[in-house]
Amino acid sequence: MNNGLEIRWHGRGGQGAKTAALLLADVAFKTGQYVQGFPEYGPERMGAPITAYNRISKTPIRVHSNIYTPDLVIVVDETLLHSVDVTAGLKESGAIIINTSKSTKEILPLLNGYRGNVYTVDARHISVDALGKNFPNSPMLAAAVAVSGVMEREAFMNEMWASYRHKFAKKPEVIEGNMKALSMTFDVFEKKDVKKSA
């Protein structure tokens, strides 16, 4: 796809990768972009590997297929690195973001010789700190925006606040925790030498 960003998400059922992809599409749409957000369904069970996709563009999107050569790959569960080729088709001009407490250097041997940009973020630690539970999708969503540069932090945070406020109207503590998780993740990436993939 020309003039746009294609993202592939890898996670396990119940971790929120599909939700994060759909939220990203929703927020990008609200900032005036053309979007697609869709999952690829396999065995529907908790813990099974799942894949989801995003296309985000400033011009209308004419293609309607799976994404085979993504600009950005997001891995919500690092255990998938042992069983799924998460770098398949990933452009070397793009990037991969992995939820792990390990360093990039420790993760590289598991990436099949991928030579593009590799970023790690401990989404588990961030979500436990911010929400009291391991919900890695909010931090990984913020990581996707921070690395891709698909929208400015302030615009993203404003739209996410509006989305959470609607979704969790009767649970203000959930809104506060998710917003904290997003902000903490952006802070992590602002300290990294991030080369935008968008």
Tab-separated table of C-alpha atoms in Angstrom:
chain	number	residue	atom	x	y	z
A	1	MET	CA	0.000	0.000	0.000
A	2	ASN	CA	1.430	3.378	-0.978
A	3	ASN	CA	1.240	6.442	1.282
A	4	GLY	CA	0.131	4.546	4.351
A	5	LEU	CA	1.063	2.323	7.251
A	6	GLU	CA	0.355	-1.397	7.506
A	7	ILE	CA	0.539	-3.062	10.918
A	8	ARG	CA	0.336	-6.704	11.972
A	9	TRP	CA	-0.406	-7.651	15.577
A	10	HIS	CA	0.539	-10.996	17.147
A	11	GLY	CA	-0.934	-12.036	20.462
A	12	ARG	CA	-2.852	-14.745	22.237
A	13	GLY	CA	-6.598	-14.934	22.721
A	14	GLY	CA	-7.630	-12.880	25.745
A	15	GLN	CA	-4.651	-10.486	25.729
A	16	GLY	CA	-6.421	-7.740	23.814
A	17	ALA	CA	-4.423	-7.642	20.563
A	18	LYS	CA	-7.626	-7.610	18.502
A	19	THR	CA	-9.112	-4.896	20.746
A	20	ALA	CA	-5.937	-2.802	20.444
A	21	ALA	CA	-6.022	-3.043	16.623
A	22	LEU	CA	-9.674	-1.979	16.534
A	23	LEU	CA	-9.036	0.870	19.013
A	24	LEU	CA	-6.123	2.106	16.906
A	25	ALA	CA	-8.348	2.131	13.820
A	26	ASP	CA	-11.056	4.011	15.720
A	27	VAL	CA	-8.674	6.648	17.076
A	28	ALA	CA	-6.907	7.128	13.718
A	29	PHE	CA	-10.316	7.557	12.047
A	30	LYS	CA	-11.263	10.214	14.588
A	31	THR	CA	-8.080	12.122	13.732
A	32	GLY	CA	-9.187	12.284	10.083
A	33	GLN	CA	-7.357	9.314	8.581
A	34	TYR	CA	-8.618	6.428	6.465
A	35	VAL	CA	-8.419	3.148	8.350
A	36	GLN	CA	-8.916	-0.581	8.412
A	37	GLY	CA	-8.739	-2.734	11.534
A	38	PHE	CA	-9.526	-6.441	11.394
A	39	PRO	CA	-8.592	-9.746	13.034
A	40	GLU	CA	-7.672	-12.994	11.341
A	41	TYR	CA	-9.608	-15.729	13.049
A	42	GLY	CA	-8.213	-19.140	13.856
A	43	PRO	CA	-9.216	-21.487	16.684
A	44	GLU	CA	-11.242	-19.326	19.025
A	45	ARG	CA	-9.893	-20.211	22.435
A	46	MET	CA	-8.173	-18.399	25.255
A	47	GLY	CA	-4.412	-18.458	24.830
A	48	ALA	CA	-4.406	-19.498	21.147
A	49	PRO	CA	-2.233	-17.377	18.816
A	50	ILE	CA	-4.203	-14.643	17.058
A	51	THR	CA	-3.331	-12.097	14.388
A	52	ALA	CA	-4.904	-8.700	13.784
A	53	TYR	CA	-4.184	-5.973	11.250
A	54	ASN	CA	-4.362	-2.219	10.677
A	55	ARG	CA	-4.092	-0.070	7.600
A	56	ILE	CA	-3.876	3.669	8.221
A	57	SER	CA	-3.585	6.237	5.444
A	58	LYS	CA	-4.176	9.891	4.689
A	59	THR	CA	-5.743	8.835	1.353
A	60	PRO	CA	-8.580	6.361	0.668
A	61	ILE	CA	-7.600	2.697	1.057
A	62	ARG	CA	-8.510	0.615	-1.989
A	63	VAL	CA	-7.000	-2.737	-0.961
A	64	HIS	CA	-9.034	-5.298	1.019
A	65	SER	CA	-6.834	-8.257	1.910
A	66	ASN	CA	-4.608	-9.533	4.680
A	67	ILE	CA	-1.323	-7.713	5.183
A	68	TYR	CA	1.681	-9.662	3.927
A	69	THR	CA	4.459	-7.032	4.029
A	70	PRO	CA	3.769	-4.916	7.131
A	71	ASP	CA	5.650	-1.752	8.034
A	72	LEU	CA	5.231	-2.495	11.732
A	73	VAL	CA	4.751	-5.694	13.735
A	74	ILE	CA	3.579	-5.675	17.343
A	75	VAL	CA	4.134	-8.786	19.461
A	76	VAL	CA	1.937	-8.718	22.563
A	77	ASP	CA	3.264	-12.044	23.932
A	78	GLU	CA	6.969	-12.814	23.660
A	79	THR	CA	6.383	-16.589	23.970
A	80	LEU	CA	5.090	-16.430	20.379
A	81	LEU	CA	8.666	-15.786	19.235
A	82	HIS	CA	9.335	-19.510	19.768
A	83	SER	CA	6.404	-20.736	17.654
A	84	VAL	CA	5.414	-18.014	15.148
A	85	ASP	CA	7.580	-16.326	12.511
A	86	VAL	CA	6.611	-12.819	13.595
A	87	THR	CA	9.054	-11.199	11.157
A	88	ALA	CA	7.566	-12.900	8.061
A	89	GLY	CA	7.262	-10.262	5.340
A	90	LEU	CA	8.220	-7.428	7.705
A	91	LYS	CA	9.904	-4.626	5.773
A	92	GLU	CA	13.468	-3.914	6.852
A	93	SER	CA	12.601	-0.225	6.587
A	94	GLY	CA	9.969	-0.835	9.275
A	95	ALA	CA	10.053	-1.970	12.886
A	96	ILE	CA	8.983	-4.615	15.371
A	97	ILE	CA	7.864	-3.939	18.953
A	98	ILE	CA	7.931	-6.786	21.468
A	99	ASN	CA	6.344	-6.935	24.911
A	100	THR	CA	9.194	-8.284	27.033
A	101	SER	CA	11.323	-7.470	30.045
A	102	LYS	CA	14.377	-8.519	28.001
A	103	SER	CA	16.630	-6.116	26.134
A	104	THR	CA	16.699	-5.780	22.347
A	105	LYS	CA	20.077	-7.552	22.332
A	106	GLU	CA	18.576	-10.563	24.150
A	107	ILE	CA	15.588	-10.731	21.761
A	108	LEU	CA	17.487	-10.393	18.453
A	109	PRO	CA	18.510	-14.091	18.191
A	110	LEU	CA	14.787	-15.007	18.117
A	111	LEU	CA	13.982	-12.751	15.139
A	112	ASN	CA	15.248	-14.853	12.216
A	113	GLY	CA	17.990	-12.400	11.249
A	114	TYR	CA	15.624	-9.406	10.959
A	115	ARG	CA	17.710	-6.273	10.301
A	116	GLY	CA	15.128	-3.525	10.794
A	117	ASN	CA	14.394	-1.542	13.936
A	118	VAL	CA	13.637	-3.646	17.016
A	119	TYR	CA	12.050	-2.154	20.138
A	120	THR	CA	11.190	-3.775	23.447
A	121	VAL	CA	8.797	-2.555	26.124
A	122	ASP	CA	7.764	-4.229	29.373
A	123	ALA	CA	4.014	-3.843	28.888
A	124	ARG	CA	3.323	-6.309	31.693
A	125	HIS	CA	5.213	-4.191	34.210
A	126	ILE	CA	3.537	-0.989	32.983
A	127	SER	CA	0.021	-2.440	33.089
A	128	VAL	CA	0.492	-3.981	36.549
A	129	ASP	CA	1.850	-0.659	37.821
A	130	ALA	CA	-0.938	1.405	36.220
A	131	LEU	CA	-3.908	-0.998	36.421
A	132	GLY	CA	-2.973	-3.548	39.064
A	133	LYS	CA	-3.371	-6.349	36.486
A	134	ASN	CA	-1.587	-7.645	33.402
A	135	PHE	CA	-3.485	-6.044	30.500
A	136	PRO	CA	-0.712	-5.475	27.936
A	137	ASN	CA	-2.908	-4.129	25.125
A	138	SER	CA	-3.014	-0.482	26.305
A	139	PRO	CA	0.783	-0.163	26.605
A	140	MET	CA	1.289	-1.953	23.268
A	141	LEU	CA	-1.235	0.372	21.619
A	142	ALA	CA	0.700	3.404	22.870
A	143	ALA	CA	3.953	1.764	21.724
A	144	ALA	CA	2.507	1.322	18.213
A	145	VAL	CA	1.634	5.020	18.021
A	146	ALA	CA	4.966	6.126	19.522
A	147	VAL	CA	7.021	4.083	17.037
A	148	SER	CA	4.874	4.627	13.940
A	149	GLY	CA	4.326	8.346	14.457
A	150	VAL	CA	0.878	7.821	12.921
A	151	MET	CA	-0.478	10.618	15.129
A	152	GLU	CA	0.772	13.042	17.752
A	153	ARG	CA	0.828	11.948	21.388
A	154	GLU	CA	-1.598	14.674	22.488
A	155	ALA	CA	-4.190	13.864	19.801
A	156	PHE	CA	-3.917	10.150	20.601
A	157	MET	CA	-4.264	10.698	24.357
A	158	ASN	CA	-7.290	12.968	23.892
A	159	GLU	CA	-9.075	10.467	21.658
A	160	MET	CA	-8.236	7.541	23.945
A	161	TRP	CA	-9.571	9.433	26.942
A	162	ALA	CA	-12.842	10.064	25.080
A	163	SER	CA	-13.019	6.391	24.056
A	164	TYR	CA	-12.321	5.084	27.572
A	165	ARG	CA	-14.745	7.596	29.089
A	166	HIS	CA	-17.484	6.207	26.841
A	167	LYS	CA	-16.542	2.550	27.361
A	168	PHE	CA	-15.919	2.690	31.119
A	169	ALA	CA	-18.394	5.403	32.146
A	170	LYS	CA	-19.150	3.641	35.440
A	171	LYS	CA	-15.530	2.668	36.193
A	172	PRO	CA	-13.493	5.887	36.468
A	173	GLU	CA	-10.583	3.985	38.051
A	174	VAL	CA	-10.245	1.918	34.847
A	175	ILE	CA	-10.093	5.102	32.752
A	176	GLU	CA	-7.420	6.553	35.020
A	177	GLY	CA	-5.369	3.327	35.003
A	178	ASN	CA	-5.478	2.943	31.227
A	179	MET	CA	-4.540	6.590	30.664
A	180	LYS	CA	-1.615	6.159	33.065
A	181	ALA	CA	-0.484	3.031	31.159
A	182	LEU	CA	-0.583	4.909	27.838
A	183	SER	CA	1.352	7.851	29.268
A	184	MET	CA	3.992	5.642	30.919
A	185	THR	CA	4.565	3.840	27.616
A	186	PHE	CA	5.016	7.080	25.685
A	187	ASP	CA	7.528	8.188	28.325
A	188	VAL	CA	9.511	4.963	27.770
A	189	PHE	CA	9.645	5.520	24.003
A	190	GLU	CA	10.556	9.186	24.304
A	191	LYS	CA	13.780	8.002	25.973
A	192	LYS	CA	14.546	5.587	23.123
A	193	ASP	CA	16.063	6.542	19.778
A	194	VAL	CA	12.891	5.811	17.829
A	195	LYS	CA	13.083	5.971	14.026
A	196	LYS	CA	9.521	6.571	12.859
A	197	SER	CA	8.152	3.940	10.469
A	198	ALA	CA	5.368	6.172	9.115
